[in-house]
Coordinates of C-alpha atoms in Angstrom, one line a residue:
R23 CA -25.6 -95.8 61.2
A24 CA -22.6 -94.3 62.9
D25 CA -22.1 -97.5 65.6
G26 CA -22.6 -99.9 62.5
P27 CA -19.9 -102.2 60.8
Q28 CA -17.6 -100.0 58.9
L29 CA -17.3 -100.7 55.1
P30 CA -13.8 -99.7 53.3
L31 CA -13.8 -97.8 50.9
S32 CA -13.4 -99.4 47.0
P33 CA -9.5 -98.4 45.9
A34 CA -12.4 -97.5 42.4
L35 CA -13.9 -94.8 44.8
S36 CA -11.6 -93.6 46.8
L37 CA -11.0 -89.4 45.6
S38 CA -7.7 -88.5 44.3
V39 CA -6.5 -85.3 43.0
P40 CA -4.4 -85.9 39.3
S41 CA -1.1 -84.3 39.5
T42 CA -1.5 -82.5 36.3
L43 CA -4.0 -79.8 38.7
Q44 CA -1.1 -80.2 41.9
R45 CA 1.0 -77.0 42.1
S46 CA 4.1 -77.2 43.4
P47 CA 5.9 -74.3 45.4
T48 CA 8.6 -73.9 42.6
S49 CA 5.4 -72.9 39.9
E50 CA 3.7 -71.4 42.1
M51 CA 6.1 -68.8 42.7
A52 CA 6.6 -69.1 38.9
L53 CA 3.3 -67.6 38.5
N54 CA 3.3 -65.2 41.1
G55 CA 6.2 -63.9 39.6
T56 CA 5.0 -63.5 36.4
A57 CA 1.6 -61.8 37.0
Q58 CA 3.5 -59.5 39.3
E59 CA 5.6 -58.4 36.0
E60 CA 1.9 -58.0 33.8
A61 CA 0.9 -56.1 36.6
S62 CA 4.5 -53.5 36.7
A63 CA 4.2 -53.7 32.6
T64 CA 1.0 -52.5 32.9
V65 CA 1.5 -49.7 35.0
L66 CA 4.6 -48.9 33.3
Q67 CA 2.8 -48.6 30.4
A68 CA -0.1 -46.4 32.2
N69 CA 2.7 -44.1 33.0
F70 CA 3.8 -43.2 30.2
K71 CA 0.7 -43.1 28.3
G72 CA -0.1 -40.5 31.2
H73 CA 3.0 -38.8 30.5
T74 CA 2.9 -38.7 27.1
A75 CA -0.7 -37.3 27.1
R76 CA 0.5 -34.7 29.3
K77 CA 3.2 -33.6 27.4
E78 CA 1.2 -33.3 24.5
K79 CA -1.7 -31.1 26.4
E80 CA 1.8 -28.3 27.3
Q81 CA 2.5 -28.0 24.2
K82 CA -1.1 -27.8 22.4
L83 CA -1.3 -25.0 25.7
S84 CA 1.9 -23.8 25.2
S85 CA 1.2 -23.4 21.5
V86 CA -1.9 -21.3 22.2
T87 CA -1.0 -19.3 25.2
A88 CA 2.2 -18.1 22.7
L89 CA -0.4 -17.9 19.5
Q90 CA -3.2 -15.6 21.9
A91 CA 0.1 -13.5 23.0
A92 CA 1.3 -12.6 19.9
Y93 CA -2.2 -12.2 19.2
R94 CA -3.0 -9.9 21.9
G95 CA 0.2 -8.0 21.1
H96 CA -0.5 -7.3 17.6
D97 CA -4.3 -5.7 18.6
A98 CA -2.2 -4.0 20.8
R99 CA 0.2 -2.7 18.5
S100 CA -2.8 -1.8 16.3
Q101 CA -4.9 0.6 18.2
V102 CA -4.0 3.5 19.4
S103 CA -5.7 5.7 22.5
G104 CA -9.3 5.9 22.5
G105 CA -9.1 2.6 21.6
A106 CA -9.2 3.4 18.0
R107 CA -7.5 1.0 15.3
R108 CA -4.3 2.5 13.6
Q109 CA -4.3 3.5 10.1
R110 CA -2.7 5.4 7.8
Y111 CA -4.7 7.9 7.0
Y112 CA -7.6 9.6 9.0
M113 CA -10.2 11.9 8.2
P114 CA -11.0 15.0 9.6
A115 CA -14.3 13.7 11.5
E116 CA -12.3 10.8 12.6
V117 CA -9.5 12.9 14.1
S118 CA -12.5 15.1 15.8
K119 CA -14.1 12.3 17.5
H120 CA -10.6 12.3 19.8
D121 CA -11.3 16.2 21.6
K122 CA -10.9 15.3 25.4
A123 CA -7.9 15.8 27.8
E124 CA -7.6 11.6 28.4
D125 CA -8.3 10.9 24.4
L126 CA -6.1 14.1 22.6
W127 CA -5.3 14.3 18.7
V128 CA -4.3 16.8 16.7
S129 CA -3.5 16.7 13.2
C130 CA -0.7 19.9 11.9
F131 CA 0.2 20.0 8.5
S132 CA -0.7 16.5 6.8
S133 CA -0.1 14.5 10.2
V134 CA -2.3 13.1 12.7
L135 CA -0.3 13.5 16.2
D136 CA -1.8 12.2 19.9
L137 CA -0.8 14.0 22.7
T138 CA -3.0 12.9 24.8
T139 CA 0.7 11.1 27.3
L140 CA 1.8 15.0 26.9
V141 CA -0.8 16.6 28.7
R142 CA -0.8 14.1 30.6
A143 CA 2.6 14.3 31.4
H144 CA 2.3 18.0 31.7
P145 CA -0.4 18.8 33.9
G146 CA -1.4 22.2 34.3
A147 CA -2.3 25.8 32.6
L148 CA 0.0 24.9 29.5
A149 CA -1.5 22.5 28.9
Q150 CA -5.1 24.2 28.5
P151 CA -4.4 25.5 25.1
L152 CA -4.1 21.8 23.7
I153 CA -7.1 20.7 25.5
E154 CA -9.0 23.5 23.8
A155 CA -7.9 22.6 21.0
A156 CA -8.5 19.0 20.7
G157 CA -9.9 17.1 18.4
T158 CA -9.1 20.1 15.6
D159 CA -6.6 21.5 13.1
I160 CA -3.7 23.7 14.4
S161 CA -1.2 24.1 11.2
H162 CA -2.4 27.9 11.8
W163 CA -0.1 27.8 15.1
F164 CA 2.6 27.2 12.5
D165 CA 4.6 28.6 10.3
P166 CA 3.8 26.4 6.8
R167 CA 7.7 26.5 5.5
T168 CA 9.9 26.2 8.4
K169 CA 7.3 24.1 9.8
D170 CA 8.2 25.7 13.2
L171 CA 5.8 28.0 16.0
R172 CA 5.1 31.2 14.0
K173 CA 6.8 34.5 15.2
H174 CA 5.8 38.4 16.0
I175 CA 6.7 41.5 17.2
D176 CA 5.6 41.9 20.8
P177 CA 4.0 45.2 20.9
Q178 CA 4.9 45.2 24.9
T179 CA 8.6 44.7 24.4
N180 CA 9.6 45.2 20.9
K181 CA 10.8 42.0 20.3
E182 CA 10.0 38.6 18.1
A183 CA 8.3 36.5 20.2
P184 CA 5.9 33.1 19.7
F185 CA 2.4 33.9 18.1
V186 CA 0.3 31.8 20.2
P187 CA -3.5 33.8 20.3
M188 CA -4.9 30.9 22.1
G189 CA -1.9 31.4 25.1
R190 CA 1.2 29.6 25.7
F191 CA 1.1 25.8 25.3
I192 CA 3.7 22.8 26.3
H193 CA 7.1 23.5 24.9
C194 CA 6.3 26.9 23.7
P195 CA 9.3 29.7 25.0
D196 CA 8.1 33.0 26.7
G197 CA 8.5 36.6 25.4
D198 CA 12.7 35.4 27.0
G199 CA 12.7 32.7 24.7
S200 CA 13.2 30.1 28.1
V201 CA 11.1 26.7 28.4
E202 CA 9.9 25.2 31.0
A203 CA 11.9 22.7 32.9
S204 CA 11.2 19.0 32.1
P205 CA 14.2 16.5 32.4
A206 CA 12.0 14.3 29.7
F207 CA 12.4 17.0 27.4
K208 CA 15.0 17.0 23.4
V209 CA 12.8 18.0 21.1
P210 CA 9.6 20.0 21.6
W211 CA 6.2 17.9 20.5
W212 CA 5.3 19.2 17.1
T213 CA 8.5 17.4 15.7
D214 CA 8.4 14.6 17.9
K215 CA 7.7 11.9 15.3
S216 CA 7.0 9.3 18.0
L217 CA 3.3 10.9 18.3
V218 CA 2.5 11.0 15.0
V219 CA -0.2 8.5 14.5
G220 CA -0.7 8.7 10.7
K221 CA -1.7 11.2 8.1
L222 CA -4.2 13.6 7.1
T223 CA -6.1 12.3 4.0
R224 CA -6.0 15.4 1.7
K225 CA -9.5 14.3 0.1
T226 CA -12.5 11.8 1.3
R227 CA -14.5 9.8 -1.1
K228 CA -17.8 8.2 -0.7
I229 CA -18.4 5.1 -2.4
K230 CA -21.1 2.6 -2.3
L231 CA -20.2 -1.2 -1.9
L232 CA -22.9 -3.4 -3.4
N233 CA -23.1 -6.8 -1.3
M234 CA -23.9 -9.3 -4.4
L235 CA -24.5 -12.9 -1.9
T236 CA -27.5 -10.3 0.1
N237 CA -28.1 -7.6 -2.2
Q238 CA -27.4 -5.2 0.8
E239 CA -25.5 -1.7 0.0
T240 CA -23.4 0.0 2.6
V241 CA -22.0 3.8 1.7
L242 CA -18.9 4.5 2.9
E243 CA -16.5 7.7 3.4
V244 CA -12.5 6.5 2.7
C245 CA -9.5 8.1 2.3
A246 CA -8.7 8.6 -1.0
E247 CA -5.2 7.6 -0.7
E248 CA -6.0 3.9 0.7
T249 CA -6.1 0.6 -0.7
I250 CA -9.1 -2.0 -1.9
N251 CA -7.2 -3.7 1.2
E252 CA -7.8 -0.4 4.0
I253 CA -11.4 0.2 2.4
R254 CA -12.2 -3.6 3.1
E255 CA -10.8 -2.8 7.1
R256 CA -13.4 -0.2 7.2
Y257 CA -15.8 -2.3 6.1
L258 CA -15.5 -4.8 8.5
E259 CA -17.4 -2.5 10.9
H260 CA -20.6 -3.5 8.9
N261 CA -19.4 -7.2 7.4
A262 CA -17.1 -9.3 9.6
H263 CA -16.7 -11.4 7.2
A264 CA -15.3 -9.2 4.4
A265 CA -12.3 -11.3 3.7
S266 CA -14.7 -13.5 2.5
Y267 CA -15.5 -11.5 -1.1
V268 CA -14.3 -10.8 -3.9
W269 CA -13.9 -7.3 -4.7
K270 CA -15.2 -6.0 -8.3
R271 CA -15.9 -3.0 -10.2
L272 CA -18.0 -3.1 -13.3
D273 CA -17.9 -1.1 -16.6
A274 CA -19.3 -0.9 -19.9
K275 CA -17.7 -4.0 -21.4
A276 CA -17.0 -6.9 -18.4
S277 CA -16.4 -6.6 -14.6
H278 CA -12.1 -6.2 -12.9
V279 CA -11.3 -7.6 -10.2
L280 CA -9.8 -5.5 -8.3
D281 CA -6.1 -5.2 -7.2
M282 CA -6.3 -5.0 -3.3
T283 CA -2.7 -3.3 -3.2
Q284 CA -4.0 -0.6 -4.7
T285 CA -6.1 2.5 -4.5
L286 CA -9.6 3.2 -6.1
E287 CA -7.9 5.5 -8.7
A288 CA -5.5 2.9 -9.7
N289 CA -7.8 0.5 -9.7
G290 CA -10.0 2.5 -12.4
V291 CA -12.0 4.2 -10.0
P292 CA -11.6 7.7 -11.2
D293 CA -12.9 10.2 -8.3
E294 CA -14.7 12.6 -11.0
D295 CA -16.1 15.8 -7.7
G296 CA -14.2 17.8 -9.4
K297 CA -16.5 17.4 -12.9
F298 CA -18.9 17.7 -10.6
D299 CA -18.3 21.4 -8.7
D300 CA -17.8 22.7 -12.7
L301 CA -21.4 21.4 -13.6
S302 CA -23.1 22.5 -10.5
I303 CA -23.8 18.9 -10.1
P304 CA -24.8 17.4 -5.9
D305 CA -21.9 16.0 -4.4
D306 CA -24.1 12.7 -3.9
Y307 CA -25.8 12.8 -7.3
Y308 CA -23.5 9.6 -8.7
M309 CA -21.4 7.5 -6.3
P310 CA -19.3 4.7 -7.9
T311 CA -20.2 1.4 -7.1
L312 CA -18.2 -1.8 -6.2
Q313 CA -19.5 -5.2 -6.6
L314 CA -18.7 -7.7 -3.4
Y315 CA -18.8 -11.8 -4.7
F316 CA -19.0 -13.9 -1.7
S317 CA -16.5 -16.3 -2.2
D318 CA -15.1 -18.3 0.8
D319 CA -15.8 -18.1 4.4
L320 CA -12.2 -17.8 5.7
T321 CA -13.1 -15.7 8.5
V322 CA -14.9 -17.7 10.6
A323 CA -11.7 -20.1 11.9

């Protein structure tokens, strides 16, 4: 009881803290300092890792941006008016698709010219003959020897003047030899090489492509001057993985891998239309066939 006699505690039962568990103020400060150093090191490492990760991400993003910009630039350089893909050679049927003022092509002496910007810069009556001739060949407007405007004697003035049955057009002088004022006009458009987008093919050919993987046949009309690589570009419209195939031709003895940098004729695929004409055989009676063997899908990436 509380009011009873108090018994002294035995020394053996007295509570005491071992000296090893007791911390002096100096050791306490040392421990705190070590903990702070470790925490600072952890924060520093985290910051360094974060900085490195951000730097790597920025470098990757910069590389991707540069690659995309280069691709877009290449793609833009490969395009002409109307979204058409730039080619070395065009067929008359391809030129005929560009038959309006906002997308205007003409062919002249084996060259294909894009006159869209010209007509846009010179609206009015002088642009009308070009708009009416859009998508056609206008070689007959010019002298085949000089490649300049045809001339004739004007029956009203008895003077030499340009022969323009469709009417006077842009950069064409009038009967007095004057041309409409234009600060940007240095050379007439029919001699301006910057307007040329390609050449007009001298002849078209039809070939059959046989996909040996899917057994699908595709008939293509191509320019006789085009290489197999250029023909493959046309085939991409039908098969986006055209670059994953080996192109071959068969003859009576064996199959031959085609040289993609050469034309059909150079690869041993002759144009026999002349013989067919001599024998009165229809053009579509026989068509040379190229075999496409799947190699590896390199176009997925």
